Amino acid sequence: MAGIVNVNVIYCALHQSKRHAKWMALGGVLPELLYSGIAIFGVEMVRTNHALFDKLKFAVVPIMIAMGIYFLFTKSDPDKIKEDTSKHSAFYKGVVLAMLNPQLITFWFGWLLIAYNFLEFGNYSFISPKITFILGTAVGAYITLRIFIYITVRNRERILNWMRFPINVLIGWILIGIGILQLGVILWK
């Protein structure tokens, strides 16, 4: 499923520049370090506190829907975006967007449940497997985002011609859909 950082990095690559998209991607992977660290060291505590866990899952819903509505009503003007956006603001936007995705904690927790079947996280000789796991999540996310940027920039005209309506509308609906999907998952359980 498209994550909020992924969607915004692609949007940035389409409507701003490759450089801005790279900065947003770099900012977007820093919270991976925090969230995978929380998953590896403390998600059991969060998981046993059902009220806190439910609040974290629910907090994502209004944020996604609000961002989706913002994109729906924002006109796409690439020249204005390029003038108003610095690489630093793209970086900070990436950090903020990724921080708004606490679902990464549960995502990495699920992967850790699988990894504990095959790896021994307690024994090591040089570098802790916990540290390499945390670093690997950020490096993997950055490589994935760089691939998205490459594909988007390489096929920019084809993508923009393919779209029958402005990309910000599509992104808005995707974000609203993710928020509604998350609400459905919460209510279904």
PDB file of N, CA and C in Angstrom, residues 35 38 42-43 45-47 49-63 99-106 182 186:
ATOM      1  N   TYR A  35      11.245   4.479  14.735  1.00  0.00           N
ATOM      2  CA  TYR A  35      10.139   3.529  14.811  1.00  0.00           C
ATOM      3  C   TYR A  35      10.595   2.079  14.824  1.00  0.00           C
ATOM      4  N   ILE A  38      11.850   1.558  18.341  1.00  0.00           N
ATOM      5  CA  ILE A  38      10.736   1.342  19.266  1.00  0.00           C
ATOM      6  C   ILE A  38      10.200  -0.077  19.112  1.00  0.00           C
ATOM      7  N   GLY A  42      10.685  -1.773  22.418  1.00  0.00           N
ATOM      8  CA  GLY A  42       9.591  -1.453  23.310  1.00  0.00           C
ATOM      9  C   GLY A  42       8.181  -1.706  22.843  1.00  0.00           C
ATOM     10  N   VAL A  43       7.964  -2.347  21.704  1.00  0.00           N
ATOM     11  CA  VAL A  43       6.610  -2.494  21.214  1.00  0.00           C
ATOM     12  C   VAL A  43       5.781  -3.441  22.083  1.00  0.00           C
ATOM     13  N   MET A  45       5.533  -3.372  25.262  1.00  0.00           N
ATOM     14  CA  MET A  45       4.872  -2.530  26.248  1.00  0.00           C
ATOM     15  C   MET A  45       3.663  -1.821  25.627  1.00  0.00           C
ATOM     16  N   VAL A  46       3.842  -1.306  24.412  1.00  0.00           N
ATOM     17  CA  VAL A  46       2.748  -0.610  23.735  1.00  0.00           C
ATOM     18  C   VAL A  46       1.635  -1.596  23.385  1.00  0.00           C
ATOM     19  N   ARG A  47       2.040  -2.781  22.951  1.00  0.00           N
ATOM     20  CA  ARG A  47       1.046  -3.788  22.574  1.00  0.00           C
ATOM     21  C   ARG A  47       0.199  -4.229  23.753  1.00  0.00           C
ATOM     22  N   ASN A  49      -0.569  -2.357  26.302  1.00  0.00           N
ATOM     23  CA  ASN A  49      -1.394  -1.227  26.707  1.00  0.00           C
ATOM     24  C   ASN A  49      -2.372  -0.952  25.556  1.00  0.00           C
ATOM     25  N   HIS A  50      -3.485  -1.662  25.573  1.00  0.00           N
ATOM     26  CA  HIS A  50      -4.421  -1.604  24.455  1.00  0.00           C
ATOM     27  C   HIS A  50      -4.998  -0.210  24.219  1.00  0.00           C
ATOM     28  N   ALA A  51      -5.218   0.554  25.269  1.00  0.00           N
ATOM     29  CA  ALA A  51      -5.779   1.900  25.101  1.00  0.00           C
ATOM     30  C   ALA A  51      -4.811   2.793  24.323  1.00  0.00           C
ATOM     31  N   LEU A  52      -3.536   2.764  24.682  1.00  0.00           N
ATOM     32  CA  LEU A  52      -2.534   3.560  23.980  1.00  0.00           C
ATOM     33  C   LEU A  52      -2.393   3.087  22.537  1.00  0.00           C
ATOM     34  N   PHE A  53      -2.374   1.793  22.334  1.00  0.00           N
ATOM     35  CA  PHE A  53      -2.237   1.225  21.002  1.00  0.00           C
ATOM     36  C   PHE A  53      -3.403   1.655  20.113  1.00  0.00           C
ATOM     37  N   ASP A  54      -4.613   1.614  20.641  1.00  0.00           N
ATOM     38  CA  ASP A  54      -5.791   2.032  19.881  1.00  0.00           C
ATOM     39  C   ASP A  54      -5.749   3.525  19.566  1.00  0.00           C
ATOM     40  N   LYS A  55      -5.264   4.336  20.506  1.00  0.00           N
ATOM     41  CA  LYS A  55      -5.159   5.783  20.259  1.00  0.00           C
ATOM     42  C   LYS A  55      -4.162   6.071  19.147  1.00  0.00           C
ATOM     43  N   LEU A  56      -3.048   5.367  19.148  1.00  0.00           N
ATOM     44  CA  LEU A  56      -2.049   5.564  18.092  1.00  0.00           C
ATOM     45  C   LEU A  56      -2.622   5.184  16.729  1.00  0.00           C
ATOM     46  N   LYS A  57      -3.346   4.081  16.680  1.00  0.00           N
ATOM     47  CA  LYS A  57      -3.932   3.663  15.409  1.00  0.00           C
ATOM     48  C   LYS A  57      -4.993   4.655  14.940  1.00  0.00           C
ATOM     49  N   PHE A  58      -5.767   5.192  15.883  1.00  0.00           N
ATOM     50  CA  PHE A  58      -6.843   6.111  15.518  1.00  0.00           C
ATOM     51  C   PHE A  58      -6.310   7.497  15.153  1.00  0.00           C
ATOM     52  N   ALA A  59      -5.185   7.907  15.737  1.00  0.00           N
ATOM     53  CA  ALA A  59      -4.622   9.237  15.478  1.00  0.00           C
ATOM     54  C   ALA A  59      -4.254   9.431  14.011  1.00  0.00           C
ATOM     55  N   VAL A  60      -3.975   8.361  13.321  1.00  0.00           N
ATOM     56  CA  VAL A  60      -3.581   8.438  11.917  1.00  0.00           C
ATOM     57  C   VAL A  60      -4.759   8.820  11.024  1.00  0.00           C
ATOM     58  N   VAL A  61      -5.963   8.419  11.396  1.00  0.00           N
ATOM     59  CA  VAL A  61      -7.142   8.607  10.538  1.00  0.00           C
ATOM     60  C   VAL A  61      -7.398  10.082  10.212  1.00  0.00           C
ATOM     61  N   PRO A  62      -7.571  10.972  11.191  1.00  0.00           N
ATOM     62  CA  PRO A  62      -7.867  12.368  10.826  1.00  0.00           C
ATOM     63  C   PRO A  62      -6.705  13.054  10.108  1.00  0.00           C
ATOM     64  N   ILE A  63      -5.486  12.633  10.406  1.00  0.00           N
ATOM     65  CA  ILE A  63      -4.328  13.233   9.742  1.00  0.00           C
ATOM     66  C   ILE A  63      -4.337  12.887   8.259  1.00  0.00           C
ATOM     67  N   MET A  99       6.950  10.883  10.616  1.00  0.00           N
ATOM     68  CA  MET A  99       6.614  10.827  12.042  1.00  0.00           C
ATOM     69  C   MET A  99       5.111  10.639  12.250  1.00  0.00           C
ATOM     70  N   LEU A 100       4.321  11.055  11.274  1.00  0.00           N
ATOM     71  CA  LEU A 100       2.871  10.909  11.376  1.00  0.00           C
ATOM     72  C   LEU A 100       2.410   9.497  11.012  1.00  0.00           C
ATOM     73  N   ASN A 101       3.352   8.588  10.855  1.00  0.00           N
ATOM     74  CA  ASN A 101       3.015   7.226  10.470  1.00  0.00           C
ATOM     75  C   ASN A 101       3.463   6.229  11.545  1.00  0.00           C
ATOM     76  N   PRO A 102       2.825   6.256  12.721  1.00  0.00           N
ATOM     77  CA  PRO A 102       3.222   5.316  13.773  1.00  0.00           C
ATOM     78  C   PRO A 102       2.886   3.867  13.438  1.00  0.00           C
ATOM     79  N   GLN A 103       2.212   3.649  12.313  1.00  0.00           N
ATOM     80  CA  GLN A 103       1.945   2.276  11.880  1.00  0.00           C
ATOM     81  C   GLN A 103       3.242   1.540  11.566  1.00  0.00           C
ATOM     82  N   LEU A 104       4.318   2.283  11.341  1.00  0.00           N
ATOM     83  CA  LEU A 104       5.608   1.648  11.093  1.00  0.00           C
ATOM     84  C   LEU A 104       6.039   0.787  12.283  1.00  0.00           C
ATOM     85  N   ILE A 105       5.640   1.194  13.475  1.00  0.00           N
ATOM     86  CA  ILE A 105       5.993   0.408  14.663  1.00  0.00           C
ATOM     87  C   ILE A 105       5.410  -0.994  14.531  1.00  0.00           C
ATOM     88  N   THR A 106       4.139  -1.076  14.208  1.00  0.00           N
ATOM     89  CA  THR A 106       3.516  -2.397  14.086  1.00  0.00           C
ATOM     90  C   THR A 106       4.032  -3.149  12.861  1.00  0.00           C
ATOM     91  N   GLN A 182      -7.878   2.734   7.241  1.00  0.00           N
ATOM     92  CA  GLN A 182      -7.411   2.594   8.622  1.00  0.00           C
ATOM     93  C   GLN A 182      -8.589   2.650   9.589  1.00  0.00           C
ATOM     94  N   ILE A 186      -9.855  -0.323  12.163  1.00  0.00           N
ATOM     95  CA  ILE A 186     -10.075  -0.075  13.597  1.00  0.00           C
ATOM     96  C   ILE A 186     -11.478  -0.518  14.004  1.00  0.00           C
TER      97      ILE A 186
END
